[in-house]
């Protein structure tokens, strides 16, 4: 090999070494940025000014949710607001919360509610579509915002004295604001109804039997509580499409309760302490049909939404059909 050829090859190898060294130096800040967990989005959920403690069936919470894309390209965003009762008592039904989110400066939005085995509520906020997994696409250097609200209903147990509210993003490309813990007060008379049988059939030969439970998840009630039960159509009136007889178990004896238009005043309770319940064991039997009606009918079994003194959360009802053929 000539000395000229050797010199030229040495220069090529030296130049390649400089390129490799320069590339390694250029990649170092990028690797450090990835390791630090820097995210392109900044998401924030904050209560509006003047937010007071929450109350069942009363004062709720208002928030503003915002997300800012600080990058130079569009980024996906799939947020949810998770609400967990604090106090150790699990709600018996998922109807303990109302949740909503409406866009302020964001595309059309839909809410997909869900609950896990620990009764944590999750309100997924997604673009208006039939698919809950679709994400928002936040343009570069743009902020989207939503007005978010939640209200607690009487089904939230009295032992839960607060709720934890936390913002999440399943895309994991945002820095999210810290969780909030909001206190929950107990207004007098936060009554909630529940049924042991949520559907069934009453006939001439076989009555429909269920427990009707009234629970006070608010402050103690010392005044009498006088619930009214009805079976009928969706507008809350007693149905004329079938005639039913109501019996209530008192001690070991079934006692017929008089009523009209399939509406009955249940035996009153002297009062209900905080977290206490009153359970009525009832049975409904078909006695006949008005002229021109039958032999089938269907309706809703529920308490009236007021006892005359205190409101009743009637979200959970029982669907009762009538069969006049047996």
PDB file of C-alpha atoms in Angstrom:
ATOM      1  CA  UNK A   1       0.000   0.000   0.000  1.00  0.00           C
ATOM      2  CA  UNK A   2       1.341   3.472  -0.929  1.00  0.00           C
ATOM      3  CA  UNK A   3       1.829   6.107   1.735  1.00  0.00           C
ATOM      4  CA  UNK A   4      -0.646   8.335  -0.154  1.00  0.00           C
ATOM      5  CA  UNK A   5      -3.426   5.716   0.016  1.00  0.00           C
ATOM      6  CA  UNK A   6      -2.790   5.101   3.724  1.00  0.00           C
ATOM      7  CA  UNK A   7      -2.947   8.845   4.499  1.00  0.00           C
ATOM      8  CA  UNK A   8      -6.266   9.273   2.630  1.00  0.00           C
ATOM      9  CA  UNK A   9      -7.883   6.280   4.478  1.00  0.00           C
ATOM     10  CA  UNK A  10      -6.741   7.698   7.830  1.00  0.00           C
ATOM     11  CA  UNK A  11      -8.409  11.016   7.040  1.00  0.00           C
ATOM     12  CA  UNK A  12     -11.711   9.249   6.136  1.00  0.00           C
ATOM     13  CA  UNK A  13     -11.707   7.257   9.386  1.00  0.00           C
ATOM     14  CA  UNK A  14     -10.947  10.383  11.420  1.00  0.00           C
ATOM     15  CA  UNK A  15     -13.830  12.247   9.770  1.00  0.00           C
ATOM     16  CA  UNK A  16     -16.197   9.338  10.507  1.00  0.00           C
ATOM     17  CA  UNK A  17     -15.123   9.370  14.143  1.00  0.00           C
ATOM     18  CA  UNK A  18     -15.944  13.096  14.364  1.00  0.00           C
ATOM     19  CA  UNK A  19     -19.422  12.478  12.868  1.00  0.00           C
ATOM     20  CA  UNK A  20     -20.181   9.676  15.372  1.00  0.00           C
ATOM     21  CA  UNK A  21     -18.966  11.783  18.294  1.00  0.00           C
ATOM     22  CA  UNK A  22     -21.050  14.766  17.125  1.00  0.00           C
ATOM     23  CA  UNK A  23     -24.187  12.610  16.731  1.00  0.00           C
ATOM     24  CA  UNK A  24     -23.751  11.157  20.212  1.00  0.00           C
ATOM     25  CA  UNK A  25     -23.438  14.643  21.660  1.00  0.00           C
ATOM     26  CA  UNK A  26     -26.577  15.804  19.809  1.00  0.00           C
ATOM     27  CA  UNK A  27     -28.629  12.829  21.050  1.00  0.00           C
ATOM     28  CA  UNK A  28     -27.725  13.300  24.696  1.00  0.00           C
ATOM     29  CA  UNK A  29     -30.221  16.159  25.462  1.00  0.00           C
ATOM     30  CA  UNK A  30     -33.063  14.234  23.763  1.00  0.00           C
ATOM     31  CA  UNK A  31     -32.373  11.149  25.845  1.00  0.00           C
ATOM     32  CA  UNK A  32     -32.226  13.249  28.998  1.00  0.00           C
ATOM     33  CA  UNK A  33     -35.577  14.895  28.116  1.00  0.00           C
ATOM     34  CA  UNK A  34     -37.256  11.513  27.619  1.00  0.00           C
ATOM     35  CA  UNK A  35     -35.864  10.230  30.883  1.00  0.00           C
ATOM     36  CA  UNK A  36     -37.196  13.266  32.760  1.00  0.00           C
ATOM     37  CA  UNK A  37     -40.771  12.453  31.720  1.00  0.00           C
ATOM     38  CA  UNK A  38     -41.499  15.804  30.014  1.00  0.00           C
ATOM     39  CA  UNK A  39     -45.019  15.693  28.510  1.00  0.00           C
ATOM     40  CA  UNK A  40     -46.401  17.763  25.626  1.00  0.00           C
ATOM     41  CA  UNK A  41     -49.754  18.421  27.384  1.00  0.00           C
ATOM     42  CA  UNK A  42     -50.577  20.197  30.631  1.00  0.00           C
ATOM     43  CA  UNK A  43     -54.049  19.315  32.027  1.00  0.00           C
ATOM     44  CA  UNK A  44     -55.710  21.057  34.933  1.00  0.00           C
ATOM     45  CA  UNK A  45     -58.959  20.473  36.863  1.00  0.00           C
ATOM     46  CA  UNK A  46     -59.818  23.213  39.348  1.00  0.00           C
ATOM     47  CA  UNK A  47     -62.920  24.185  41.310  1.00  0.00           C
ATOM     48  CA  UNK A  48     -64.581  27.447  40.443  1.00  0.00           C
ATOM     49  CA  UNK A  49     -64.302  30.393  42.827  1.00  0.00           C
ATOM     50  CA  UNK A  50     -66.494  30.219  45.927  1.00  0.00           C
ATOM     51  CA  UNK A  51     -66.900  26.429  45.920  1.00  0.00           C
ATOM     52  CA  UNK A  52     -68.638  25.356  49.144  1.00  0.00           C
ATOM     53  CA  UNK A  53     -68.868  21.935  50.774  1.00  0.00           C
ATOM     54  CA  UNK A  54     -71.045  19.473  48.890  1.00  0.00           C
ATOM     55  CA  UNK A  55     -74.432  18.281  50.122  1.00  0.00           C
ATOM     56  CA  UNK A  56     -76.473  15.274  49.078  1.00  0.00           C
ATOM     57  CA  UNK A  57     -79.364  16.342  46.824  1.00  0.00           C
ATOM     58  CA  UNK A  58     -78.164  19.943  47.179  1.00  0.00           C
ATOM     59  CA  UNK A  59     -75.033  21.953  46.527  1.00  0.00           C
ATOM     60  CA  UNK A  60     -72.756  20.357  43.937  1.00  0.00           C
ATOM     61  CA  UNK A  61     -69.338  21.232  42.578  1.00  0.00           C
ATOM     62  CA  UNK A  62     -68.362  23.224  39.495  1.00  0.00           C
ATOM     63  CA  UNK A  63     -64.958  22.830  37.861  1.00  0.00           C
ATOM     64  CA  UNK A  64     -63.027  24.019  34.855  1.00  0.00           C
ATOM     65  CA  UNK A  65     -61.029  21.396  32.964  1.00  0.00           C
ATOM     66  CA  UNK A  66     -58.357  22.657  30.592  1.00  0.00           C
ATOM     67  CA  UNK A  67     -55.575  21.094  28.538  1.00  0.00           C
ATOM     68  CA  UNK A  68     -52.790  22.987  26.777  1.00  0.00           C
ATOM     69  CA  UNK A  69     -50.633  21.516  24.026  1.00  0.00           C
ATOM     70  CA  UNK A  70     -47.174  23.067  24.284  1.00  0.00           C
ATOM     71  CA  UNK A  71     -45.701  21.014  21.455  1.00  0.00           C
ATOM     72  CA  UNK A  72     -45.360  21.765  17.745  1.00  0.00           C
ATOM     73  CA  UNK A  73     -47.706  18.953  16.659  1.00  0.00           C
ATOM     74  CA  UNK A  74     -51.235  17.765  17.481  1.00  0.00           C
ATOM     75  CA  UNK A  75     -51.490  15.468  20.537  1.00  0.00           C
ATOM     76  CA  UNK A  76     -54.153  12.917  21.630  1.00  0.00           C
ATOM     77  CA  UNK A  77     -56.079  13.560  24.863  1.00  0.00           C
ATOM     78  CA  UNK A  78     -58.536  11.125  26.479  1.00  0.00           C
ATOM     79  CA  UNK A  79     -59.438  12.539  29.908  1.00  0.00           C
ATOM     80  CA  UNK A  80     -61.598  11.167  32.689  1.00  0.00           C
ATOM     81  CA  UNK A  81     -62.652  12.579  36.046  1.00  0.00           C
ATOM     82  CA  UNK A  82     -62.576   9.950  38.795  1.00  0.00           C
ATOM     83  CA  UNK A  83     -64.640  10.476  41.959  1.00  0.00           C
ATOM     84  CA  UNK A  84     -64.147   8.201  44.984  1.00  0.00           C
ATOM     85  CA  UNK A  85     -66.219   8.329  48.212  1.00  0.00           C
ATOM     86  CA  UNK A  86     -64.110   8.967  51.316  1.00  0.00           C
ATOM     87  CA  UNK A  87     -65.280   7.449  54.579  1.00  0.00           C
ATOM     88  CA  UNK A  88     -65.302   3.721  54.062  1.00  0.00           C
ATOM     89  CA  UNK A  89     -68.935   3.050  53.110  1.00  0.00           C
ATOM     90  CA  UNK A  90     -69.745   1.663  49.670  1.00  0.00           C
ATOM     91  CA  UNK A  91     -72.853   2.983  47.892  1.00  0.00           C
ATOM     92  CA  UNK A  92     -75.342   0.184  47.238  1.00  0.00           C
ATOM     93  CA  UNK A  93     -76.123   1.488  43.747  1.00  0.00           C
ATOM     94  CA  UNK A  94     -74.228   3.521  41.132  1.00  0.00           C
ATOM     95  CA  UNK A  95     -76.839   6.290  41.159  1.00  0.00           C
ATOM     96  CA  UNK A  96     -75.063   8.240  43.932  1.00  0.00           C
ATOM     97  CA  UNK A  97     -73.607  10.804  41.520  1.00  0.00           C
ATOM     98  CA  UNK A  98     -74.659  13.002  38.614  1.00  0.00           C
ATOM     99  CA  UNK A  99     -71.808  14.133  36.355  1.00  0.00           C
ATOM    100  CA  UNK A 100     -71.578  16.308  33.274  1.00  0.00           C
ATOM    101  CA  UNK A 101     -69.051  18.118  31.101  1.00  0.00           C
ATOM    102  CA  UNK A 102     -69.765  20.651  28.368  1.00  0.00           C
ATOM    103  CA  UNK A 103     -67.216  22.260  26.049  1.00  0.00           C
ATOM    104  CA  UNK A 104     -66.174  25.879  26.587  1.00  0.00           C
ATOM    105  CA  UNK A 105     -63.496  25.969  23.901  1.00  0.00           C
ATOM    106  CA  UNK A 106     -63.382  22.362  22.745  1.00  0.00           C
ATOM    107  CA  UNK A 107     -65.057  20.110  20.155  1.00  0.00           C
ATOM    108  CA  UNK A 108     -68.406  18.414  20.766  1.00  0.00           C
ATOM    109  CA  UNK A 109     -68.287  16.196  23.837  1.00  0.00           C
ATOM    110  CA  UNK A 110     -69.997  13.112  25.221  1.00  0.00           C
ATOM    111  CA  UNK A 111     -69.800  11.607  28.721  1.00  0.00           C
ATOM    112  CA  UNK A 112     -69.328   7.864  29.303  1.00  0.00           C
ATOM    113  CA  UNK A 113     -69.955   6.964  32.980  1.00  0.00           C
ATOM    114  CA  UNK A 114     -68.572   3.836  34.631  1.00  0.00           C
ATOM    115  CA  UNK A 115     -68.030   2.408  38.116  1.00  0.00           C
ATOM    116  CA  UNK A 116     -65.473  -0.053  39.411  1.00  0.00           C
ATOM    117  CA  UNK A 117     -65.756  -2.713  42.126  1.00  0.00           C
ATOM    118  CA  UNK A 118     -64.777  -0.146  44.783  1.00  0.00           C
ATOM    119  CA  UNK A 119     -67.629   2.161  43.708  1.00  0.00           C
ATOM    120  CA  UNK A 120     -65.220   4.694  42.256  1.00  0.00           C
ATOM    121  CA  UNK A 121     -66.980   6.694  39.563  1.00  0.00           C
ATOM    122  CA  UNK A 122     -65.222   7.520  36.323  1.00  0.00           C
ATOM    123  CA  UNK A 123     -66.628  10.076  33.912  1.00  0.00           C
ATOM    124  CA  UNK A 124     -64.804   9.674  30.601  1.00  0.00           C
ATOM    125  CA  UNK A 125     -64.880  12.805  28.453  1.00  0.00           C
ATOM    126  CA  UNK A 126     -64.719  11.907  24.766  1.00  0.00           C
ATOM    127  CA  UNK A 127     -65.512  13.451  21.380  1.00  0.00           C
ATOM    128  CA  UNK A 128     -69.138  13.217  20.301  1.00  0.00           C
ATOM    129  CA  UNK A 129     -69.307   9.819  18.654  1.00  0.00           C
ATOM    130  CA  UNK A 130     -70.490   6.272  19.248  1.00  0.00           C
ATOM    131  CA  UNK A 131     -67.068   5.145  20.442  1.00  0.00           C
ATOM    132  CA  UNK A 132     -65.864   5.949  23.947  1.00  0.00           C
ATOM    133  CA  UNK A 133     -62.236   5.096  23.152  1.00  0.00           C
ATOM    134  CA  UNK A 134     -61.824   7.917  20.612  1.00  0.00           C
ATOM    135  CA  UNK A 135     -59.501  10.689  21.757  1.00  0.00           C
ATOM    136  CA  UNK A 136     -59.495  14.431  21.297  1.00  0.00           C
ATOM    137  CA  UNK A 137     -56.732  15.726  19.040  1.00  0.00           C
ATOM    138  CA  UNK A 138     -55.407  18.932  20.592  1.00  0.00           C
ATOM    139  CA  UNK A 139     -53.719  21.109  17.932  1.00  0.00           C
ATOM    140  CA  UNK A 140     -50.230  22.484  18.504  1.00  0.00           C
ATOM    141  CA  UNK A 141     -50.030  25.436  20.922  1.00  0.00           C
ATOM    142  CA  UNK A 142     -53.782  25.266  21.606  1.00  0.00           C
ATOM    143  CA  UNK A 143     -55.871  25.098  24.781  1.00  0.00           C
ATOM    144  CA  UNK A 144     -59.162  23.181  25.076  1.00  0.00           C
ATOM    145  CA  UNK A 145     -61.469  23.710  28.063  1.00  0.00           C
ATOM    146  CA  UNK A 146     -64.672  22.269  29.516  1.00  0.00           C
ATOM    147  CA  UNK A 147     -67.164  23.196  32.251  1.00  0.00           C
ATOM    148  CA  UNK A 148     -67.470  20.165  34.534  1.00  0.00           C
ATOM    149  CA  UNK A 149     -70.096  19.616  37.234  1.00  0.00           C
ATOM    150  CA  UNK A 150     -70.997  16.916  39.720  1.00  0.00           C
ATOM    151  CA  UNK A 151     -73.822  16.514  42.214  1.00  0.00           C
ATOM    152  CA  UNK A 152     -74.123  13.940  44.974  1.00  0.00           C
ATOM    153  CA  UNK A 153     -77.435  12.185  45.461  1.00  0.00           C
ATOM    154  CA  UNK A 154     -79.043  10.707  48.559  1.00  0.00           C
ATOM    155  CA  UNK A 155     -77.737   7.231  47.699  1.00  0.00           C
ATOM    156  CA  UNK A 156     -74.248   8.230  48.911  1.00  0.00           C
ATOM    157  CA  UNK A 157     -73.988   6.624  52.393  1.00  0.00           C
ATOM    158  CA  UNK A 158     -73.985   8.895  55.433  1.00  0.00           C
ATOM    159  CA  UNK A 159     -70.595   7.529  56.512  1.00  0.00           C
ATOM    160  CA  UNK A 160     -68.911   9.073  53.449  1.00  0.00           C
ATOM    161  CA  UNK A 161     -67.932  12.569  54.559  1.00  0.00           C
ATOM    162  CA  UNK A 162     -65.894  13.611  51.494  1.00  0.00           C
ATOM    163  CA  UNK A 163     -65.139  12.712  47.898  1.00  0.00           C
ATOM    164  CA  UNK A 164     -61.764  12.560  46.174  1.00  0.00           C
ATOM    165  CA  UNK A 165     -61.777  14.051  42.665  1.00  0.00           C
ATOM    166  CA  UNK A 166     -58.898  13.141  40.379  1.00  0.00           C
ATOM    167  CA  UNK A 167     -58.061  13.955  36.766  1.00  0.00           C
ATOM    168  CA  UNK A 168     -56.660  11.169  34.571  1.00  0.00           C
ATOM    169  CA  UNK A 169     -55.615  10.821  30.936  1.00  0.00           C
ATOM    170  CA  UNK A 170     -55.333   7.326  29.475  1.00  0.00           C
ATOM    171  CA  UNK A 171     -52.932   8.580  26.791  1.00  0.00           C
ATOM    172  CA  UNK A 172     -50.270   9.293  29.450  1.00  0.00           C
ATOM    173  CA  UNK A 173     -49.014  12.316  27.528  1.00  0.00           C
ATOM    174  CA  UNK A 174     -49.997  15.038  30.010  1.00  0.00           C
ATOM    175  CA  UNK A 175     -48.908  16.488  33.310  1.00  0.00           C
ATOM    176  CA  UNK A 176     -52.119  16.418  35.386  1.00  0.00           C
ATOM    177  CA  UNK A 177     -53.129  18.630  38.296  1.00  0.00           C
ATOM    178  CA  UNK A 178     -53.199  17.137  41.802  1.00  0.00           C
ATOM    179  CA  UNK A 179     -56.276  15.365  43.177  1.00  0.00           C
ATOM    180  CA  UNK A 180     -58.872  17.385  45.109  1.00  0.00           C
ATOM    181  CA  UNK A 181     -60.712  16.293  48.265  1.00  0.00           C
ATOM    182  CA  UNK A 182     -64.079  18.000  48.770  1.00  0.00           C
ATOM    183  CA  UNK A 183     -66.008  17.752  52.076  1.00  0.00           C
ATOM    184  CA  UNK A 184     -69.606  16.495  52.063  1.00  0.00           C
ATOM    185  CA  UNK A 185     -72.142  17.862  54.538  1.00  0.00           C
ATOM    186  CA  UNK A 186     -75.302  16.031  55.666  1.00  0.00           C
ATOM    187  CA  UNK A 187     -78.534  17.949  55.058  1.00  0.00           C
ATOM    188  CA  UNK A 188     -81.608  16.884  56.997  1.00  0.00           C
ATOM    189  CA  UNK A 189     -83.717  14.345  55.182  1.00  0.00           C
ATOM    190  CA  UNK A 190     -81.512  12.903  52.450  1.00  0.00           C
ATOM    191  CA  UNK A 191     -83.838   9.923  51.902  1.00  0.00           C
ATOM    192  CA  UNK A 192     -83.112   7.174  49.399  1.00  0.00           C
ATOM    193  CA  UNK A 193     -85.313   4.265  48.282  1.00  0.00           C
ATOM    194  CA  UNK A 194     -84.262   0.787  47.225  1.00  0.00           C
ATOM    195  CA  UNK A 195     -86.038  -2.486  46.346  1.00  0.00           C
ATOM    196  CA  UNK A 196     -84.865  -6.041  46.978  1.00  0.00           C
ATOM    197  CA  UNK A 197     -86.616  -7.096  43.744  1.00  0.00           C
ATOM    198  CA  UNK A 198     -86.111  -4.704  40.869  1.00  0.00           C
ATOM    199  CA  UNK A 199     -88.574  -6.481  38.562  1.00  0.00           C
ATOM    200  CA  UNK A 200     -91.267  -9.124  38.729  1.00  0.00           C
ATOM    201  CA  UNK A 201     -94.870 -10.092  37.970  1.00  0.00           C
ATOM    202  CA  UNK A 202     -98.112 -10.015  39.959  1.00  0.00           C
ATOM    203  CA  UNK A 203    -101.049 -12.258  39.066  1.00  0.00           C
ATOM    204  CA  UNK A 204    -104.265 -13.658  40.570  1.00  0.00           C
ATOM    205  CA  UNK A 205    -102.455 -16.750  41.832  1.00  0.00           C
ATOM    206  CA  UNK A 206     -98.994 -15.400  42.646  1.00  0.00           C
ATOM    207  CA  UNK A 207     -98.369 -12.019  44.282  1.00  0.00           C
ATOM    208  CA  UNK A 208     -95.226  -9.972  43.791  1.00  0.00           C
ATOM    209  CA  UNK A 209     -93.167  -9.691  46.970  1.00  0.00           C
ATOM    210  CA  UNK A 210     -90.331  -7.265  47.687  1.00  0.00           C
ATOM    211  CA  UNK A 211     -88.664  -5.254  50.429  1.00  0.00           C
ATOM    212  CA  UNK A 212     -88.968  -1.480  50.146  1.00  0.00           C
ATOM    213  CA  UNK A 213     -86.176   0.213  52.084  1.00  0.00           C
ATOM    214  CA  UNK A 214     -86.004   3.914  52.951  1.00  0.00           C
ATOM    215  CA  UNK A 215     -82.558   5.054  54.107  1.00  0.00           C
ATOM    216  CA  UNK A 216     -81.662   8.411  55.633  1.00  0.00           C
ATOM    217  CA  UNK A 217     -78.190   9.354  54.416  1.00  0.00           C
ATOM    218  CA  UNK A 218     -78.496  12.860  55.830  1.00  0.00           C
ATOM    219  CA  UNK A 219     -78.671  14.287  59.321  1.00  0.00           C
ATOM    220  CA  UNK A 220     -80.993  12.688  61.865  1.00  0.00           C
ATOM    221  CA  UNK A 221     -84.755  13.088  61.366  1.00  0.00           C
ATOM    222  CA  UNK A 222     -86.826  13.257  64.542  1.00  0.00           C
ATOM    223  CA  UNK A 223     -90.158  14.076  62.857  1.00  0.00           C
ATOM    224  CA  UNK A 224     -92.399  11.273  61.512  1.00  0.00           C
ATOM    225  CA  UNK A 225     -91.577   9.930  58.051  1.00  0.00           C
ATOM    226  CA  UNK A 226     -94.666   8.970  56.024  1.00  0.00           C
ATOM    227  CA  UNK A 227     -93.773   7.415  52.660  1.00  0.00           C
ATOM    228  CA  UNK A 228     -96.370   6.826  49.938  1.00  0.00           C
ATOM    229  CA  UNK A 229     -96.059   3.904  47.511  1.00  0.00           C
ATOM    230  CA  UNK A 230     -97.550   3.822  44.018  1.00  0.00           C
ATOM    231  CA  UNK A 231     -97.630   1.624  40.936  1.00  0.00           C
ATOM    232  CA  UNK A 232     -98.361   3.171  37.579  1.00  0.00           C
ATOM    233  CA  UNK A 233     -97.036   4.743  34.448  1.00  0.00           C
ATOM    234  CA  UNK A 234     -94.059   6.988  33.913  1.00  0.00           C
ATOM    235  CA  UNK A 235     -95.778  10.261  34.803  1.00  0.00           C
ATOM    236  CA  UNK A 236     -96.047   9.203  38.447  1.00  0.00           C
ATOM    237  CA  UNK A 237     -99.802   8.660  38.561  1.00  0.00           C
ATOM    238  CA  UNK A 238    -101.458   5.454  39.730  1.00  0.00           C
ATOM    239  CA  UNK A 239    -102.348   3.287  36.755  1.00  0.00           C
ATOM    240  CA  UNK A 240    -105.975   2.536  35.879  1.00  0.00           C
ATOM    241  CA  UNK A 241    -104.895  -0.375  33.647  1.00  0.00           C
ATOM    242  CA  UNK A 242    -105.044  -2.908  36.518  1.00  0.00           C
ATOM    243  CA  UNK A 243    -106.232  -3.060  40.123  1.00  0.00           C
ATOM    244  CA  UNK A 244    -103.747  -4.197  42.774  1.00  0.00           C
ATOM    245  CA  UNK A 245    -104.050  -5.029  46.465  1.00  0.00           C
ATOM    246  CA  UNK A 246    -101.205  -4.154  48.830  1.00  0.00           C
ATOM    247  CA  UNK A 247    -100.319  -6.116  51.958  1.00  0.00           C
ATOM    248  CA  UNK A 248     -97.589  -5.074  54.407  1.00  0.00           C
ATOM    249  CA  UNK A 249     -95.975  -7.520  56.829  1.00  0.00           C
ATOM    250  CA  UNK A 250     -96.360  -6.202  60.372  1.00  0.00           C
ATOM    251  CA  UNK A 251     -94.735  -8.541  62.844  1.00  0.00           C
ATOM    252  CA  UNK A 252     -95.777 -11.959  61.562  1.00  0.00           C
ATOM    253  CA  UNK A 253     -99.069 -10.861  60.001  1.00  0.00           C
ATOM    254  CA  UNK A 254     -99.792  -9.586  56.502  1.00  0.00           C
ATOM    255  CA  UNK A 255    -102.018  -6.520  56.828  1.00  0.00           C
ATOM    256  CA  UNK A 256    -103.951  -5.043  53.907  1.00  0.00           C
ATOM    257  CA  UNK A 257    -103.304  -1.340  53.359  1.00  0.00           C
ATOM    258  CA  UNK A 258    -106.175   0.627  51.879  1.00  0.00           C
ATOM    259  CA  UNK A 259    -105.554   2.934  48.938  1.00  0.00           C
ATOM    260  CA  UNK A 260    -106.939   4.221  45.656  1.00  0.00           C
ATOM    261  CA  UNK A 261    -105.613   4.484  42.107  1.00  0.00           C
ATOM    262  CA  UNK A 262    -102.856   2.029  43.066  1.00  0.00           C
ATOM    263  CA  UNK A 263    -101.465   4.498  45.610  1.00  0.00           C
ATOM    264  CA  UNK A 264    -100.993   3.560  49.275  1.00  0.00           C
ATOM    265  CA  UNK A 265     -99.786   5.359  52.406  1.00  0.00           C
ATOM    266  CA  UNK A 266     -97.308   3.024  54.105  1.00  0.00           C
ATOM    267  CA  UNK A 267     -97.169   2.800  57.905  1.00  0.00           C
ATOM    268  CA  UNK A 268     -95.171   5.787  59.131  1.00  0.00           C
ATOM    269  CA  UNK A 269     -91.778   5.691  60.824  1.00  0.00           C
ATOM    270  CA  UNK A 270     -91.330   7.732  64.009  1.00  0.00           C
ATOM    271  CA  UNK A 271     -88.015   9.087  62.725  1.00  0.00           C
ATOM    272  CA  UNK A 272     -84.758   8.015  61.152  1.00  0.00           C
ATOM    273  CA  UNK A 273     -81.287   8.629  62.561  1.00  0.00           C
ATOM    274  CA  UNK A 274     -78.318   9.377  60.363  1.00  0.00           C
ATOM    275  CA  UNK A 275     -77.621   6.299  58.253  1.00  0.00           C
ATOM    276  CA  UNK A 276     -80.670   4.433  59.579  1.00  0.00           C
ATOM    277  CA  UNK A 277     -83.162   2.563  57.381  1.00  0.00           C
ATOM    278  CA  UNK A 278     -86.799   1.523  57.528  1.00  0.00           C
ATOM    279  CA  UNK A 279     -87.713  -1.628  55.586  1.00  0.00           C
ATOM    280  CA  UNK A 280     -91.246  -2.559  54.537  1.00  0.00           C
ATOM    281  CA  UNK A 281     -91.946  -6.114  53.407  1.00  0.00           C
ATOM    282  CA  UNK A 282     -94.799  -5.837  50.917  1.00  0.00           C
ATOM    283  CA  UNK A 283     -96.765  -8.000  48.485  1.00  0.00           C
ATOM    284  CA  UNK A 284     -98.945  -6.914  45.607  1.00  0.00           C
ATOM    285  CA  UNK A 285    -101.748  -9.072  44.206  1.00  0.00           C
ATOM    286  CA  UNK A 286    -103.882  -8.625  41.118  1.00  0.00           C
ATOM    287  CA  UNK A 287    -107.577  -8.202  41.932  1.00  0.00           C
ATOM    288  CA  UNK A 288    -108.977  -7.304  38.512  1.00  0.00           C
ATOM    289  CA  UNK A 289    -108.971  -4.929  35.574  1.00  0.00           C
ATOM    290  CA  UNK A 290    -111.024  -1.855  34.709  1.00  0.00           C
ATOM    291  CA  UNK A 291    -113.542  -2.316  31.922  1.00  0.00           C
ATOM    292  CA  UNK A 292    -111.784  -2.745  28.597  1.00  0.00           C
ATOM    293  CA  UNK A 293    -108.328  -3.321  30.125  1.00  0.00           C
ATOM    294  CA  UNK A 294    -106.185  -6.461  30.543  1.00  0.00           C
ATOM    295  CA  UNK A 295    -105.106  -9.172  30.584  1.00  0.00           C
ATOM    296  CA  UNK A 296    -101.559  -7.719  30.622  1.00  0.00           C
ATOM    297  CA  UNK A 297    -100.155  -4.496  32.057  1.00  0.00           C
ATOM    298  CA  UNK A 298     -96.806  -3.054  33.074  1.00  0.00           C
ATOM    299  CA  UNK A 299     -95.747  -0.164  35.265  1.00  0.00           C
ATOM    300  CA  UNK A 300     -93.282   1.244  37.766  1.00  0.00           C
ATOM    301  CA  UNK A 301     -93.344   0.610  41.516  1.00  0.00           C
ATOM    302  CA  UNK A 302     -91.887   3.501  43.498  1.00  0.00           C
ATOM    303  CA  UNK A 303     -92.302   5.785  46.464  1.00  0.00           C
ATOM    304  CA  UNK A 304     -93.499   9.295  45.870  1.00  0.00           C
ATOM    305  CA  UNK A 305     -90.552  11.705  45.523  1.00  0.00           C
ATOM    306  CA  UNK A 306     -91.617  13.410  48.758  1.00  0.00           C
ATOM    307  CA  UNK A 307     -92.826  12.169  52.120  1.00  0.00           C
ATOM    308  CA  UNK A 308     -94.560  15.494  52.687  1.00  0.00           C
ATOM    309  CA  UNK A 309     -91.650  16.651  54.824  1.00  0.00           C
ATOM    310  CA  UNK A 310     -88.488  15.435  53.107  1.00  0.00           C
ATOM    311  CA  UNK A 311     -87.520  14.662  49.497  1.00  0.00           C
ATOM    312  CA  UNK A 312     -86.931  11.044  48.444  1.00  0.00           C
ATOM    313  CA  UNK A 313     -84.346  10.013  45.860  1.00  0.00           C
ATOM    314  CA  UNK A 314     -86.371   7.660  43.636  1.00  0.00           C
ATOM    315  CA  UNK A 315     -83.686   6.863  41.056  1.00  0.00           C
ATOM    316  CA  UNK A 316     -83.983   3.143  41.781  1.00  0.00           C
ATOM    317  CA  UNK A 317     -87.459   1.754  41.060  1.00  0.00           C
ATOM    318  CA  UNK A 318     -89.000  -1.676  40.497  1.00  0.00           C
ATOM    319  CA  UNK A 319     -90.540  -2.719  37.182  1.00  0.00           C
ATOM    320  CA  UNK A 320     -93.734  -4.624  37.885  1.00  0.00           C
ATOM    321  CA  UNK A 321     -95.785  -6.420  35.232  1.00  0.00           C
ATOM    322  CA  UNK A 322     -99.321  -7.785  35.680  1.00  0.00           C
ATOM    323  CA  UNK A 323    -100.451 -11.116  34.270  1.00  0.00           C
ATOM    324  CA  UNK A 324    -104.225 -11.642  34.237  1.00  0.00           C
ATOM    325  CA  UNK A 325    -104.084 -15.143  32.721  1.00  0.00           C
ATOM    326  CA  UNK A 326    -103.286 -17.062  35.925  1.00  0.00           C
TER     327      UNK A 326
END
